[in-house]
Short mmCIF file of C-alpha atoms and ligand atoms in Angstrom, two decimals:
data_model
loop_
_atom_site.label_atom_id
_atom_site.label_comp_id
_atom_site.label_asym_id
_atom_site.label_seq_id
_atom_site.Cartn_x
_atom_site.Cartn_y
_atom_site.Cartn_z
CA MET A 1 -54.24 -90.52 55.32
CA SER A 2 -56.13 -87.66 56.92
CA ALA A 3 -55.97 -84.18 55.42
CA VAL A 4 -53.32 -81.75 56.67
CA PRO A 5 -54.89 -79.76 59.55
CA ASP A 6 -56.01 -76.24 58.73
CA HIS A 7 -55.48 -73.08 60.70
CA ALA A 8 -58.74 -73.39 62.65
CA ALA A 9 -57.86 -76.93 63.72
CA ILE A 10 -54.50 -75.66 64.99
CA GLU A 11 -56.11 -72.90 67.06
CA ALA A 12 -58.52 -75.46 68.53
CA ARG A 13 -55.63 -77.67 69.58
CA ASP A 14 -53.92 -74.80 71.39
CA ALA A 15 -57.18 -73.87 73.11
CA ALA A 16 -57.58 -77.46 74.36
CA ASP A 17 -53.92 -77.88 75.41
CA PRO A 18 -53.75 -78.72 79.15
CA LEU A 19 -50.15 -77.44 79.33
CA ARG A 20 -50.90 -74.14 77.62
CA HIS A 21 -50.66 -72.11 80.85
CA MET A 22 -47.08 -73.30 81.46
CA ARG A 23 -45.78 -70.88 78.86
CA ASP A 24 -46.45 -68.00 81.29
CA ARG A 25 -43.78 -69.46 83.58
CA PHE A 26 -41.08 -68.55 81.04
CA VAL A 27 -39.61 -65.35 79.63
CA LEU A 28 -39.51 -65.58 75.84
CA PRO A 29 -38.64 -62.72 73.48
CA GLN A 30 -41.39 -61.26 71.29
CA GLY A 31 -41.42 -62.49 67.72
CA VAL A 32 -39.40 -65.63 68.44
CA ILE A 33 -40.52 -69.21 67.89
CA TYR A 34 -38.09 -71.10 70.06
CA LEU A 35 -37.34 -74.59 68.76
CA ASP A 36 -33.96 -75.02 70.46
CA GLY A 37 -34.91 -75.91 74.01
CA ASN A 38 -33.05 -79.18 73.37
CA SER A 39 -29.83 -77.16 73.28
CA LEU A 40 -30.53 -74.39 75.78
CA GLY A 41 -33.88 -74.28 77.55
CA ALA A 42 -35.79 -70.99 77.83
CA ALA A 43 -35.48 -68.91 81.01
CA PRO A 44 -38.04 -69.72 83.73
CA LYS A 45 -39.22 -66.66 85.70
CA SER A 46 -38.73 -68.63 88.92
CA ALA A 47 -35.01 -68.99 88.11
CA PHE A 48 -34.59 -65.21 88.19
CA ALA A 49 -36.29 -64.97 91.57
CA GLU A 50 -33.97 -67.63 93.03
CA LEU A 51 -30.85 -66.07 91.49
CA ASP A 52 -31.75 -62.66 92.83
CA LYS A 53 -32.38 -63.96 96.35
CA ALA A 54 -29.23 -66.08 96.35
CA ALA A 55 -27.06 -63.16 95.19
CA ARG A 56 -28.52 -60.23 97.09
CA GLU A 57 -29.61 -61.83 100.36
CA GLU A 58 -27.63 -65.00 100.81
CA TRP A 59 -24.32 -63.99 99.25
CA ALA A 60 -24.19 -60.23 99.81
CA ASP A 61 -25.81 -60.22 103.24
CA GLY A 62 -25.43 -63.76 104.57
CA LEU A 63 -21.84 -64.16 103.36
CA ILE A 64 -20.09 -67.32 104.55
CA ARG A 65 -22.94 -67.99 107.01
CA SER A 66 -25.16 -68.98 104.06
CA TRP A 67 -23.38 -72.30 103.60
CA ASN A 68 -25.26 -73.40 106.71
CA ARG A 69 -28.17 -70.99 107.01
CA ALA A 70 -29.31 -70.99 103.38
CA GLY A 71 -28.75 -74.70 102.83
CA TRP A 72 -25.98 -74.23 100.26
CA PHE A 73 -24.05 -77.26 101.43
CA GLU A 74 -26.98 -79.65 100.89
CA LEU A 75 -28.14 -78.07 97.64
CA ALA A 76 -26.44 -80.53 95.27
CA GLU A 77 -28.25 -83.46 96.86
CA GLN A 78 -31.54 -81.61 97.29
CA LEU A 79 -31.62 -80.72 93.59
CA GLY A 80 -30.47 -84.23 92.75
CA ASP A 81 -33.67 -85.50 94.33
CA SER A 82 -35.73 -82.98 92.34
CA VAL A 83 -34.16 -84.21 89.10
CA GLY A 84 -34.49 -87.77 90.37
CA ARG A 85 -38.28 -87.46 90.52
CA LEU A 86 -38.28 -86.78 86.77
CA ILE A 87 -36.05 -89.71 85.82
CA GLY A 88 -37.47 -92.52 87.96
CA ALA A 89 -34.83 -92.36 90.70
CA ALA A 90 -35.54 -92.88 94.39
CA ALA A 91 -34.45 -90.17 96.85
CA GLY A 92 -30.69 -90.27 97.46
CA GLU A 93 -29.80 -91.81 94.08
CA THR A 94 -29.05 -88.60 92.14
CA VAL A 95 -26.79 -85.63 92.77
CA VAL A 96 -26.36 -82.44 90.73
CA CYS A 97 -22.73 -81.56 90.05
CA ASP A 98 -20.03 -80.82 87.49
CA THR A 99 -20.69 -81.29 83.76
CA THR A 100 -22.12 -84.25 81.89
CA SER A 101 -18.66 -84.89 80.41
CA VAL A 102 -17.04 -85.02 83.87
CA ASN A 103 -19.85 -87.20 85.18
CA ILE A 104 -19.36 -89.64 82.28
CA TYR A 105 -15.71 -89.86 83.30
CA LYS A 106 -16.61 -90.67 86.90
CA ALA A 107 -19.34 -93.15 85.95
CA LEU A 108 -17.14 -95.01 83.45
CA HIS A 109 -14.36 -95.44 86.00
CA ALA A 110 -16.88 -96.50 88.65
CA ALA A 111 -18.34 -99.07 86.26
CA LEU A 112 -14.90 -100.44 85.33
CA TRP A 113 -14.07 -100.84 89.03
CA LEU A 114 -17.31 -102.78 89.50
CA ARG A 115 -16.15 -105.24 86.80
CA PRO A 116 -12.39 -105.50 87.40
CA GLU A 117 -12.02 -108.75 85.42
CA ARG A 118 -13.42 -107.14 82.23
CA SER A 119 -11.81 -104.64 79.88
CA VAL A 120 -14.23 -103.43 77.19
CA ILE A 121 -16.28 -100.23 77.02
CA VAL A 122 -19.14 -100.32 74.49
CA ALA A 123 -20.47 -97.02 73.14
CA GLU A 124 -22.22 -95.69 70.06
CA GLY A 125 -20.28 -94.32 67.10
CA GLY A 126 -23.17 -91.93 66.56
CA SER A 127 -23.44 -90.79 70.17
CA PHE A 128 -22.86 -87.21 71.24
CA PRO A 129 -19.09 -86.91 70.68
CA THR A 130 -18.14 -85.99 74.25
CA ASP A 131 -19.29 -89.44 75.39
CA ILE A 132 -16.74 -91.09 73.11
CA TYR A 133 -14.05 -88.52 73.89
CA MET A 134 -14.46 -89.20 77.60
CA ALA A 135 -14.40 -92.97 77.02
CA GLU A 136 -11.11 -92.48 75.16
CA GLY A 137 -9.79 -90.46 78.09
CA VAL A 138 -10.78 -93.19 80.54
CA ALA A 139 -9.26 -95.94 78.38
CA ALA A 140 -6.00 -93.95 78.15
CA THR A 141 -5.62 -94.16 81.95
CA ARG A 142 -6.29 -97.90 82.11
CA PRO A 143 -3.89 -100.22 80.29
CA GLY A 144 -5.77 -102.97 78.44
CA VAL A 145 -9.13 -101.21 78.33
CA THR A 146 -10.52 -100.98 74.79
CA ILE A 147 -13.59 -99.38 73.21
CA ARG A 148 -16.08 -101.00 70.84
CA LEU A 149 -18.33 -98.67 68.88
CA GLU A 150 -21.74 -99.30 67.40
CA GLY A 151 -21.69 -98.39 63.72
CA VAL A 152 -17.93 -99.03 63.55
CA ASP A 153 -17.30 -102.46 65.07
CA ALA A 154 -20.81 -103.81 64.42
CA PRO A 155 -24.03 -102.29 63.07
CA ALA A 156 -26.11 -102.89 66.23
CA ILE A 157 -24.99 -102.21 69.81
CA GLU A 158 -26.53 -105.51 70.97
CA ASP A 159 -23.99 -107.39 68.85
CA LEU A 160 -21.08 -105.79 70.72
CA ILE A 161 -22.18 -106.87 74.20
CA ASP A 162 -20.55 -110.07 75.44
CA GLU A 163 -18.80 -111.39 78.56
CA GLN A 164 -15.72 -109.21 77.97
CA VAL A 165 -17.74 -106.04 78.28
CA ALA A 166 -17.53 -104.17 81.58
CA VAL A 167 -19.75 -101.23 80.69
CA VAL A 168 -22.16 -100.02 78.02
CA LEU A 169 -22.47 -96.24 77.62
CA VAL A 170 -25.55 -95.22 75.65
CA ASN A 171 -27.54 -92.09 74.79
CA HIS A 172 -31.22 -92.48 75.66
CA VAL A 173 -32.21 -90.13 72.82
CA ASN A 174 -29.81 -89.56 69.93
CA TYR A 175 -28.86 -85.89 69.75
CA LYS A 176 -28.91 -85.77 65.97
CA SER A 177 -31.74 -88.03 64.83
CA GLY A 178 -33.95 -87.82 67.93
CA GLU A 179 -34.26 -91.62 68.05
CA LEU A 180 -35.29 -93.00 71.45
CA CYS A 181 -33.59 -96.15 72.70
CA ASP A 182 -35.51 -98.84 74.64
CA MET A 183 -34.01 -98.42 78.10
CA ALA A 184 -35.50 -101.50 79.73
CA ALA A 185 -34.58 -103.83 76.86
CA LEU A 186 -30.97 -102.67 76.44
CA THR A 187 -30.39 -102.63 80.20
CA ARG A 188 -31.61 -106.24 80.34
CA LYS A 189 -29.31 -107.17 77.46
CA ALA A 190 -26.28 -105.60 79.20
CA HIS A 191 -27.10 -107.33 82.48
CA GLU A 192 -27.55 -110.72 80.79
CA ALA A 193 -23.94 -110.40 79.63
CA GLY A 194 -22.86 -109.32 83.12
CA ALA A 195 -22.10 -105.73 82.07
CA VAL A 196 -22.97 -102.45 83.76
CA ILE A 197 -24.94 -99.80 81.84
CA ILE A 198 -24.68 -96.00 81.90
CA TRP A 199 -27.51 -93.97 80.38
CA ASP A 200 -26.85 -90.48 79.05
CA LEU A 201 -30.16 -88.68 79.54
CA CYS A 202 -29.18 -85.28 78.10
CA HIS A 203 -32.02 -85.40 75.57
CA SER A 204 -34.59 -87.23 77.67
CA ALA A 205 -34.51 -85.68 81.16
CA GLY A 206 -37.42 -83.25 81.11
CA ALA A 207 -38.35 -84.30 77.58
CA LEU A 208 -40.23 -87.51 78.37
CA PRO A 209 -40.97 -89.87 81.28
CA VAL A 210 -37.83 -91.81 82.28
CA ASP A 211 -37.81 -94.77 84.67
CA LEU A 212 -34.25 -95.61 85.70
CA ASP A 213 -35.17 -97.67 88.76
CA GLY A 214 -37.94 -99.44 86.82
CA ALA A 215 -35.47 -100.36 84.07
CA ASN A 216 -32.95 -101.54 86.69
CA ALA A 217 -30.31 -99.14 85.29
CA ASP A 218 -26.90 -98.89 86.97
CA PHE A 219 -25.77 -95.33 86.30
CA ALA A 220 -27.08 -92.29 84.44
CA VAL A 221 -25.82 -88.82 83.65
CA GLY A 222 -27.38 -85.82 81.98
CA CYS A 223 -27.42 -82.08 81.70
CA THR A 224 -29.87 -79.60 83.17
CA TYR A 225 -29.53 -76.74 80.68
CA LYS A 226 -31.53 -78.43 77.89
CA TYR A 227 -35.10 -79.60 78.66
CA LEU A 228 -34.72 -78.86 82.38
CA ASN A 229 -34.13 -75.13 81.65
CA GLY A 230 -31.42 -74.62 84.30
CA GLY A 231 -29.56 -71.93 82.34
CA PRO A 232 -26.38 -71.82 80.24
CA GLY A 233 -23.76 -74.15 81.72
CA ALA A 234 -26.04 -75.23 84.58
CA PRO A 235 -24.52 -78.15 86.53
CA ALA A 236 -25.22 -81.67 85.31
CA PHE A 237 -26.46 -84.68 87.30
CA ILE A 238 -25.33 -88.21 88.01
CA TYR A 239 -27.44 -91.15 89.18
CA ALA A 240 -26.33 -94.46 90.66
CA ALA A 241 -28.67 -97.27 91.65
CA LYS A 242 -28.75 -97.68 95.43
CA ARG A 243 -27.52 -101.30 95.24
CA HIS A 244 -24.12 -100.00 94.03
CA HIS A 245 -23.63 -97.16 96.49
CA GLU A 246 -21.32 -98.75 99.00
CA HIS A 247 -19.16 -100.37 96.28
CA ILE A 248 -18.67 -97.26 94.16
CA ARG A 249 -15.23 -95.88 93.63
CA GLN A 250 -14.71 -92.83 91.46
CA PRO A 251 -11.44 -91.21 90.41
CA LEU A 252 -12.06 -87.53 91.24
CA THR A 253 -11.56 -87.91 94.97
CA GLY A 254 -12.02 -84.30 96.06
CA TRP A 255 -12.96 -83.11 99.51
CA TRP A 256 -16.67 -82.69 98.79
CA GLY A 257 -16.99 -86.44 98.29
CA HIS A 258 -15.06 -87.17 101.51
CA ALA A 259 -16.88 -88.78 104.44
CA LYS A 260 -16.00 -85.79 106.69
CA PRO A 261 -15.05 -82.80 104.55
CA PHE A 262 -14.78 -80.44 107.51
CA ALA A 263 -12.63 -82.75 109.58
CA PHE A 264 -9.78 -81.81 107.20
CA GLU A 265 -8.22 -85.21 107.66
CA GLN A 266 -5.27 -86.50 105.72
CA GLY A 267 -6.17 -89.26 103.28
CA TYR A 268 -9.32 -89.71 101.26
CA GLN A 269 -12.20 -91.67 102.67
CA ALA A 270 -15.30 -91.82 100.45
CA GLY A 271 -18.53 -90.44 101.86
CA SER A 272 -21.65 -92.57 101.90
CA GLY A 273 -24.33 -92.69 99.25
CA ILE A 274 -24.48 -90.61 96.10
CA ARG A 275 -22.49 -87.79 97.75
CA ARG A 276 -19.27 -89.62 96.98
CA PHE A 277 -19.68 -88.54 93.35
CA LEU A 278 -19.03 -84.94 94.39
CA CYS A 279 -15.56 -83.54 93.90
CA GLY A 280 -15.13 -79.87 94.83
CA THR A 281 -17.14 -76.76 95.73
CA GLN A 282 -20.27 -76.50 93.62
CA PRO A 283 -21.44 -73.32 91.80
CA ILE A 284 -24.14 -72.08 94.14
CA LEU A 285 -25.54 -69.31 91.95
CA SER A 286 -25.97 -71.74 89.06
CA LEU A 287 -27.49 -74.28 91.39
CA ARG A 288 -29.96 -71.68 92.65
CA ALA A 289 -31.04 -70.78 89.12
CA LEU A 290 -31.54 -74.49 88.55
CA LYS A 291 -33.59 -74.74 91.74
CA GLY A 292 -35.97 -72.13 90.36
CA ALA A 293 -36.13 -73.95 87.04
CA LEU A 294 -36.89 -77.28 88.71
CA ASP A 295 -39.72 -75.77 90.76
CA VAL A 296 -41.66 -75.45 87.47
CA TRP A 297 -41.81 -79.27 87.23
CA ASP A 298 -43.85 -79.61 90.43
CA ASP A 299 -46.88 -78.70 88.32
CA VAL A 300 -46.16 -80.86 85.28
CA ASP A 301 -47.83 -84.19 84.49
CA MET A 302 -45.19 -86.11 82.51
CA THR A 303 -47.83 -88.20 80.73
CA LEU A 304 -49.47 -85.03 79.38
CA LEU A 305 -46.03 -83.67 78.52
CA ARG A 306 -45.21 -86.78 76.47
CA GLN A 307 -48.59 -86.72 74.69
CA LYS A 308 -48.09 -83.11 73.68
CA SER A 309 -44.48 -83.71 72.67
CA ILE A 310 -45.52 -86.47 70.27
CA ALA A 311 -48.43 -84.38 68.96
CA LEU A 312 -46.15 -81.39 68.27
CA THR A 313 -43.44 -83.42 66.58
CA ASP A 314 -45.97 -85.46 64.54
CA LEU A 315 -47.59 -82.22 63.38
CA PHE A 316 -44.25 -80.69 62.43
CA ILE A 317 -43.28 -83.73 60.35
CA GLU A 318 -46.70 -83.81 58.68
CA LEU A 319 -46.63 -80.11 57.75
CA VAL A 320 -43.00 -80.03 56.60
CA GLU A 321 -43.47 -83.10 54.42
CA ALA A 322 -46.68 -81.71 52.93
CA ARG A 323 -45.22 -78.29 52.13
CA CYS A 324 -41.45 -78.59 51.85
CA SER A 325 -40.60 -82.05 50.43
CA GLU A 326 -40.39 -80.67 46.90
CA TYR A 327 -37.41 -78.53 48.00
CA GLY A 328 -35.26 -81.50 48.98
CA VAL A 329 -35.96 -81.60 52.73
CA THR A 330 -35.96 -85.17 54.08
CA LEU A 331 -36.80 -86.56 57.51
CA VAL A 332 -33.94 -87.93 59.62
CA GLY A 333 -34.89 -90.31 62.41
CA PRO A 334 -38.03 -92.12 63.44
CA ARG A 335 -41.44 -91.48 61.92
CA GLU A 336 -43.16 -93.35 64.73
CA GLY A 337 -43.85 -91.02 67.67
CA ALA A 338 -43.17 -93.65 70.33
CA ARG A 339 -39.60 -94.08 69.05
CA ARG A 340 -38.83 -90.36 69.03
CA GLY A 341 -37.54 -87.96 71.68
CA SER A 342 -38.90 -84.41 71.68
CA GLN A 343 -37.05 -83.26 68.57
CA VAL A 344 -37.26 -83.62 64.82
CA SER A 345 -34.40 -83.39 62.34
CA PHE A 346 -34.55 -82.76 58.63
CA ALA A 347 -31.64 -83.10 56.23
CA HIS A 348 -30.93 -80.74 53.34
CA GLN A 349 -27.66 -80.12 51.52
CA ASN A 350 -27.89 -76.44 52.46
CA ALA A 351 -29.10 -77.08 56.00
CA TYR A 352 -26.69 -74.54 57.51
CA GLU A 353 -27.82 -71.63 55.31
CA ILE A 354 -31.50 -72.50 55.65
CA MET A 355 -31.20 -72.60 59.44
CA GLN A 356 -29.49 -69.17 59.47
CA ALA A 357 -32.32 -67.80 57.31
CA LEU A 358 -34.87 -69.31 59.73
CA ILE A 359 -33.13 -67.76 62.74
CA ASP A 360 -33.09 -64.42 60.91
CA ARG A 361 -36.89 -64.71 60.67
CA GLY A 362 -37.23 -65.55 64.38
CA VAL A 363 -37.52 -69.34 64.10
CA ILE A 364 -34.67 -70.61 66.26
CA GLY A 365 -33.52 -74.19 65.75
CA ASP A 366 -29.97 -75.36 65.20
CA PHE A 367 -27.64 -77.06 62.73
CA ARG A 368 -25.65 -80.23 63.25
CA ALA A 369 -22.91 -81.07 60.77
CA PRO A 370 -22.89 -82.08 58.05
CA ASN A 371 -26.45 -81.50 56.83
CA VAL A 372 -29.01 -81.62 59.63
CA MET A 373 -31.52 -78.96 60.72
CA ARG A 374 -32.61 -79.80 64.24
CA PHE A 375 -35.85 -78.61 65.83
CA GLY A 376 -36.61 -79.16 69.51
CA PHE A 377 -40.18 -79.08 70.80
CA THR A 378 -40.46 -78.33 74.48
CA PRO A 379 -44.12 -78.84 75.39
CA LEU A 380 -43.95 -76.39 78.29
CA TYR A 381 -43.60 -73.35 76.04
CA VAL A 382 -44.14 -74.40 72.41
CA GLY A 383 -47.68 -74.51 71.03
CA TYR A 384 -49.35 -75.89 67.90
CA ARG A 385 -49.59 -72.43 66.36
CA ASP A 386 -45.78 -72.10 66.75
CA VAL A 387 -45.37 -75.30 64.73
CA TRP A 388 -47.71 -74.01 62.05
CA ASP A 389 -45.97 -70.63 61.81
CA ALA A 390 -42.48 -72.15 61.80
CA VAL A 391 -43.37 -74.39 58.86
CA ALA A 392 -44.94 -71.45 56.98
CA ILE A 393 -41.67 -69.50 57.37
CA LEU A 394 -39.56 -72.52 56.38
CA HIS A 395 -41.72 -72.97 53.31
CA ASP A 396 -41.34 -69.31 52.37
CA ILE A 397 -37.54 -69.44 52.76
CA LEU A 398 -37.33 -72.53 50.54
CA LYS A 399 -39.80 -71.27 47.94
CA THR A 400 -38.21 -67.85 47.53
CA GLY A 401 -34.64 -69.14 47.93
CA SER A 402 -33.98 -66.32 50.41
CA TRP A 403 -31.50 -68.59 52.21
CA LYS A 404 -29.09 -68.09 49.27
CA GLN A 405 -28.03 -64.66 50.54
CA GLU A 406 -24.29 -64.68 51.25
CA ARG A 407 -24.66 -63.64 54.88
CA PHE A 408 -26.38 -66.92 55.70
CA ALA A 409 -23.33 -68.92 54.64
CA VAL A 410 -20.97 -67.33 57.22
CA ARG A 411 -20.16 -70.00 59.80
CA ALA A 412 -20.36 -69.10 63.50
CA ALA A 413 -18.41 -70.81 66.29
CA VAL A 414 -21.52 -72.28 67.89
CA THR A 415 -24.02 -73.78 65.42
C1 PLP B 501 -25.51 -81.88 75.42
C2 PLP B 501 -24.92 -83.23 75.65
C3 PLP B 501 -23.77 -83.39 76.44
C4 PLP B 501 -23.09 -82.17 76.98
O1 PLP B 501 -22.05 -82.41 77.84
P1 PLP B 501 -21.48 -81.22 78.73
O2 PLP B 501 -20.34 -81.81 79.42
O3 PLP B 501 -22.58 -80.77 79.64
O4 PLP B 501 -21.09 -80.09 77.82
C5 PLP B 501 -23.32 -84.68 76.69
N1 PLP B 501 -23.96 -85.76 76.16
C6 PLP B 501 -25.05 -85.62 75.37
C7 PLP B 501 -25.73 -86.82 74.82
C8 PLP B 501 -25.54 -84.35 75.07
O5 PLP B 501 -26.59 -84.22 74.30
#
């Protein structure tokens, strides 16, 4: 094994980082090392410019005329294409709308309607909980539909996929461990059994190259407020492969998905293409902030992004293990960079308190029950020096036991 890099080596890596200049595109508070872009991305300067224009010019001055003049009505599809470029979707296959949870609901129903003779939904017991909650909600509306969970009904998801399965719902990167799933292989496995697959890209869109069309995926959903930096509660996205478009039925048949919304006809008639996944009026100000955030990606090479992401997460693991193992901190999730998203998790029995002590010192990560400290590394605005400094602070907190102060044990609503 090579020696742990020293401070000079870290500075050299930052100096040679081809994405270093991207940090200037974001507003980040002084004295903060932000390792939570996997929960809420940092604010891009271009998002403020878009928000300001949309509010002051288009809303205040343009008023209702801006639906046509400022392109508000087409915005959901336009931004869908911008997201689509980052996830391997062709133009017209992705639309930005609603929340990831709502989009899971629509995609699951759409998938079940594509396989009317089948009745099983397969999901992961360890997936982000909303995915399972939404699957339960879908099953409750469809007599006979049941759910099989990886980790509950069988250890491996592959063992749950057979000819009874209509749809497989899977997280591309696990939110807790950071483990990356092989999209092409699992999609093939689902298709061999005749099932449809839905990918939840919340922790991979903007975190690594994704190739939905290349993997022959059916549906995908994801949020835009994590690695895509769209802002708190920014609208989510939904993707459907073009081959399904004219067969798709979804349950939230609102007027925005209608073939002729401004004909005000009686009776729902689905619009064509991905637009039929829309339901009602979309939040234009949030969409405009997202537009600004997505503009940043025009200048990003996803291969360089992935290389830096693996380098940052490898370095973090190496430094934490070298300096903090003796304090009972253990790696959760893959050690091999290629099998990892852009986050690293460490377990400790006092993970909550240690994370609060870190945040108090300006190192912002987050806690996931029961014992996981989660650190996200967004290559656009995190550097090698940040990794070094964060580990030095973590080491100090563990060595001095400063996390034992009572105030760090008070539980907040959002962790
Ligand atoms: C963050 C996240 C969600 C969030 O869903 P919302 O409806 O946007 O709150 C869903 N799925 C996964 C895998 C996530 O990581």
